[in-house]
C-alpha positions as CSV (number, residue, x, y, z in Angstrom):
1,X,155.2,28.1,127.3
2,X,158.3,30.3,127.5
3,X,157.8,33.9,128.5
4,X,160.9,34.8,126.4
5,X,161.5,34.6,122.6
6,X,164.4,35.5,120.4
7,X,163.2,36.9,117.0
8,X,165.8,37.2,114.2
9,X,164.8,40.3,112.2
10,X,167.8,40.4,110.0
11,X,170.7,37.9,109.7
12,X,172.7,39.5,106.9
13,X,176.1,41.3,106.5
14,X,177.1,44.4,104.6
15,X,176.4,42.5,101.4
16,X,173.0,43.5,99.9
17,X,171.8,39.9,100.0
18,X,168.3,39.6,98.7
19,X,167.5,36.8,101.2
20,X,168.8,38.4,104.4
21,X,168.1,41.8,105.9
22,X,170.6,43.9,107.8
23,X,171.5,42.6,111.3
24,X,168.8,43.0,113.9
25,X,167.4,40.8,116.6
26,X,164.6,41.2,119.2
27,X,164.4,39.7,122.7
28,X,160.7,39.6,123.5
29,X,159.6,39.0,127.1
30,X,155.9,39.0,128.1
31,X,155.0,41.2,125.2
32,X,157.8,43.7,125.6
33,X,160.4,44.0,122.9
34,X,164.1,44.8,123.2
35,X,166.0,45.3,119.9
36,X,169.6,44.6,119.3
37,X,171.0,46.5,116.3
38,X,169.0,48.1,113.5
39,X,170.2,47.2,110.1
40,X,168.4,48.3,106.9
41,X,164.7,47.6,106.8
42,X,164.4,47.0,110.6
43,X,160.9,48.4,111.1
44,X,159.4,46.5,108.2
45,X,161.0,43.3,109.5
46,X,159.3,44.0,112.8
47,X,156.1,44.4,110.9
48,X,156.6,41.0,109.3
49,X,157.3,39.5,112.7
50,X,154.1,41.1,114.0
51,X,152.2,39.5,111.1
52,X,153.6,36.2,112.4
53,X,152.0,36.7,115.8
54,X,154.7,38.6,117.7
55,X,152.5,41.5,118.9
56,X,155.3,43.2,120.8
57,X,157.0,44.1,117.5
58,X,154.2,46.3,116.3
59,X,156.2,49.4,115.3
60,X,154.6,51.7,117.9
61,X,155.9,49.3,120.6
62,X,159.6,49.7,119.6
63,X,160.8,51.7,122.6
64,X,164.1,50.1,123.8
65,X,167.1,49.2,121.7
66,X,170.8,48.3,122.0
67,X,173.6,48.9,119.5
68,X,176.5,46.6,119.4
69,X,178.7,48.9,117.3
70,X,178.5,51.7,114.8
71,X,179.1,49.9,111.5
72,X,176.6,50.9,108.9
73,X,175.2,47.5,108.3
74,X,174.1,47.5,112.0
75,X,172.9,51.1,112.1
76,X,171.6,52.1,108.6
77,X,168.1,51.4,109.9
78,X,168.5,53.9,112.8
79,X,166.5,56.7,111.2
80,X,163.8,54.2,110.4
81,X,163.7,53.1,114.1
82,X,163.5,56.7,115.3
83,X,160.9,58.1,112.9
84,X,158.6,55.3,111.5
85,X,157.3,54.2,114.9
86,X,156.6,57.8,115.7
87,X,154.6,58.3,112.5
88,X,152.8,55.1,113.6
89,X,151.9,56.6,117.0
90,X,154.8,55.8,119.3
91,X,154.2,58.5,121.9
92,X,157.3,58.2,124.1
93,X,161.0,58.7,123.3
94,X,163.2,55.8,122.1
95,X,165.6,54.6,124.7
96,X,168.9,53.6,123.0
97,X,172.0,52.1,124.6
98,X,175.4,51.7,122.8
99,X,179.0,52.7,122.4
100,X,180.5,56.1,122.4
101,X,179.6,58.0,119.2
102,X,175.9,57.0,119.4
103,X,175.0,60.4,120.8
104,X,176.6,62.2,117.9
105,X,175.1,59.9,115.3
106,X,171.6,60.5,116.9
107,X,172.0,64.3,116.9
108,X,173.1,64.4,113.3
109,X,170.1,62.2,112.2
110,X,167.7,64.5,114.0
111,X,169.4,67.5,112.3
112,X,169.1,65.8,108.9
113,X,165.4,65.2,109.4
114,X,164.6,68.6,111.0
115,X,162.3,69.7,108.1
116,X,160.2,66.5,108.5
117,X,160.1,66.8,112.3
118,X,158.9,70.4,112.0
119,X,156.3,69.6,109.4
120,X,154.8,66.7,111.3
121,X,154.6,68.6,114.6
122,X,153.7,72.1,113.4
123,X,152.1,71.3,110.0
124,X,148.9,69.6,109.1
125,X,149.5,66.3,110.9
126,X,150.0,67.6,114.5
127,X,151.9,64.5,115.5
128,X,152.7,64.0,119.1
129,X,155.8,65.9,120.2
130,X,157.6,63.1,122.1
131,X,157.7,60.0,119.9
132,X,160.6,61.1,117.7
133,X,162.9,62.0,120.6
134,X,165.7,59.7,121.6
135,X,167.3,59.3,125.0
136,X,170.8,58.1,124.3
137,X,172.8,56.1,126.9
138,X,176.5,55.7,126.0
139,X,177.6,52.6,127.9
140,X,180.6,50.7,129.2
141,X,180.9,47.1,130.4
142,X,178.7,45.6,133.0
143,X,174.9,45.8,133.7
144,X,173.6,48.6,131.6
145,X,169.8,48.1,131.8
146,X,167.4,46.5,134.2
147,X,163.6,46.5,134.5
148,X,161.1,44.1,136.0
149,X,161.5,41.7,133.1
150,X,165.1,41.7,132.0
151,X,168.7,42.5,133.0
152,X,171.1,43.4,130.2
153,X,174.8,43.0,130.6
154,X,177.3,44.5,128.1
155,X,180.4,42.5,127.3
156,X,183.3,44.3,125.6
157,X,184.3,42.4,122.5
158,X,186.9,43.1,119.7
159,X,185.9,44.2,116.2
160,X,188.9,46.1,114.9
161,X,189.2,49.7,116.2
162,X,185.5,50.1,116.9
163,X,184.1,50.1,120.4
164,X,181.9,47.0,120.3
165,X,179.7,45.0,122.7
166,X,178.0,41.7,123.0
167,X,174.8,41.7,125.1
168,X,173.5,39.1,127.6
169,X,169.8,39.2,128.4
170,X,168.7,37.5,131.6
171,X,164.9,37.2,131.8
172,X,162.6,35.3,134.3
173,X,163.0,32.1,132.3
174,X,165.9,32.4,129.8
175,X,169.4,33.7,129.2
176,X,170.3,34.9,125.7
177,X,173.7,36.1,124.5
178,X,174.0,38.1,121.3
179,X,177.6,38.5,120.1
180,X,177.5,41.4,117.6
181,X,180.5,41.5,115.3
182,X,183.7,40.2,117.0
183,X,186.8,38.1,116.7
184,X,186.9,35.1,119.1
185,X,186.6,36.4,122.6
186,X,187.2,34.6,126.0
187,X,184.5,36.8,127.6
188,X,181.9,35.1,125.4
189,X,183.3,31.6,126.0
190,X,183.0,32.3,129.7
191,X,179.3,33.0,129.5
192,X,178.1,29.6,130.6
193,X,174.4,28.8,131.3
194,X,172.9,30.6,128.3
195,X,169.9,29.0,126.7
196,X,170.8,30.6,123.4
197,X,174.1,31.9,122.0
198,X,173.5,34.0,118.8
199,X,176.9,34.4,117.3
200,X,178.4,35.8,114.1
201,X,180.4,33.3,111.9
202,X,182.4,33.1,108.8
203,X,183.0,30.2,106.5
204,X,186.5,28.9,107.0
205,X,186.6,27.1,103.7
206,X,185.7,30.3,101.9
207,X,188.2,32.4,103.7
208,X,191.0,30.0,102.8
209,X,190.4,31.0,99.1
210,X,190.9,34.7,99.8
211,X,194.2,36.7,99.5
212,X,196.5,36.7,102.5
213,X,195.6,40.4,103.1
214,X,191.9,39.6,103.4
215,X,192.6,36.5,105.5
216,X,194.5,38.5,107.9
217,X,191.8,41.1,108.1
218,X,188.9,38.7,108.6
219,X,190.7,36.7,111.3
220,X,191.3,39.9,113.2
221,X,187.7,41.1,113.2
222,X,185.4,38.1,112.8
223,X,185.0,34.6,114.1
224,X,185.7,31.5,112.0
225,X,183.4,28.5,112.2
226,X,186.2,26.5,113.7
227,X,186.9,29.1,116.4
228,X,183.1,29.4,117.1
229,X,183.2,25.7,117.8
230,X,185.7,26.2,120.6
231,X,183.7,29.1,122.1
232,X,180.6,27.0,122.1
233,X,182.4,24.0,123.6
234,X,183.4,26.3,126.5
235,X,180.1,28.1,127.0
236,X,177.9,25.1,126.3
237,X,174.7,27.0,125.4
238,X,171.4,25.2,125.2
239,X,171.4,26.2,121.5
240,X,174.0,27.8,119.3
241,X,172.5,29.9,116.5
242,X,174.7,31.5,113.8
243,X,173.9,34.8,112.1
244,X,175.8,37.5,110.1
245,X,177.3,34.6,108.2
246,X,180.2,35.7,106.0
247,X,180.2,33.2,103.1
248,X,183.1,34.7,101.1
249,X,180.9,34.7,98.0
250,X,180.0,37.2,95.4
251,X,176.2,37.0,95.6
252,X,175.9,38.9,92.3
253,X,178.2,36.8,90.2
254,X,176.6,36.4,86.7
255,X,175.1,33.0,85.9
256,X,175.5,31.8,89.5
257,X,172.7,30.0,91.4
258,X,173.3,32.1,94.4
259,X,170.7,30.6,96.7
260,X,172.0,27.1,96.0
261,X,175.6,28.1,96.6
262,X,174.6,29.9,99.9
263,X,172.7,26.7,101.0
264,X,175.9,24.7,100.3
265,X,178.1,27.0,102.3
266,X,175.6,27.2,105.1
267,X,175.7,23.4,105.4
268,X,179.5,23.5,105.2
269,X,179.6,26.0,108.1
270,X,177.6,23.6,110.3
271,X,179.9,20.8,109.3
272,X,183.0,22.9,110.1
273,X,181.6,23.6,113.6
274,X,180.9,19.9,114.2
275,X,184.2,18.8,112.8
276,X,186.0,21.1,115.1
277,X,184.6,19.2,118.0
278,X,181.3,20.9,119.0
279,X,178.7,18.3,119.7
280,X,175.9,20.5,121.0
281,X,172.8,21.7,119.2
282,X,173.6,24.2,116.4
283,X,171.5,25.8,113.7
284,X,171.9,28.6,111.1
285,X,169.5,31.4,111.9
286,X,167.5,33.1,109.1
287,X,165.3,36.2,108.9
288,X,162.1,35.9,111.0
289,X,163.1,32.7,112.7
290,X,161.7,32.6,116.3
291,X,163.4,30.7,119.1
């Protein structure tokens, strides 16, 4: 049995899709959890994974996390990650790694919740005085974290003007690469030997129906299915998993069978990847999938 698991907590986008929570993943090694991103609802998604048997994702065990970039869909669950596990008895500070600006974001969140912090520590509850604290590590490229179970390497990727990173996790028995949001990047294509490549993707057929302005934008900051095929052909992961799928679809269009249309576009994304020449194993990841 593998000592390492990849748990998809949220596979969505900025769209408030009723079937996909905000982007968040967990690499779990020997009962230790390492989160990547914290979209809306992250702690409750961890609780659902705990219910499925992933004991490392009990909220009080959420102690180490990595942020790919500071877009809201990847960070709107940050206050949840800071405070909910503390309320549920996390008794050590959260260790968080990510781009410049993360320290400022953290300080402002703590300021915004100052009344709550004061009440829980000095009021009736007498909560422990450590579990809400955050040790922020603003990073650059290269190895940014290492313990007895995992080495985490940050790879600089391109997502518009935001400082953005992909993360590679090397554990005793697996290597997992998580792209975050990025346009096609040679640095990811060069990461050969990964057991799992979890990569964002957008539906090429859907983008072709958008205005030239939107096509230009999306090509600059995201990865088309056809481009992902070329990345995977170079990297040759054991398994390619898509997430943060951009369908180019109004999920709230009146009278639309949205789930059926999403299923059609998901199948089309896989067909685009295969038609572009990638012959390796590939699946669309969904919330609470475990690999």
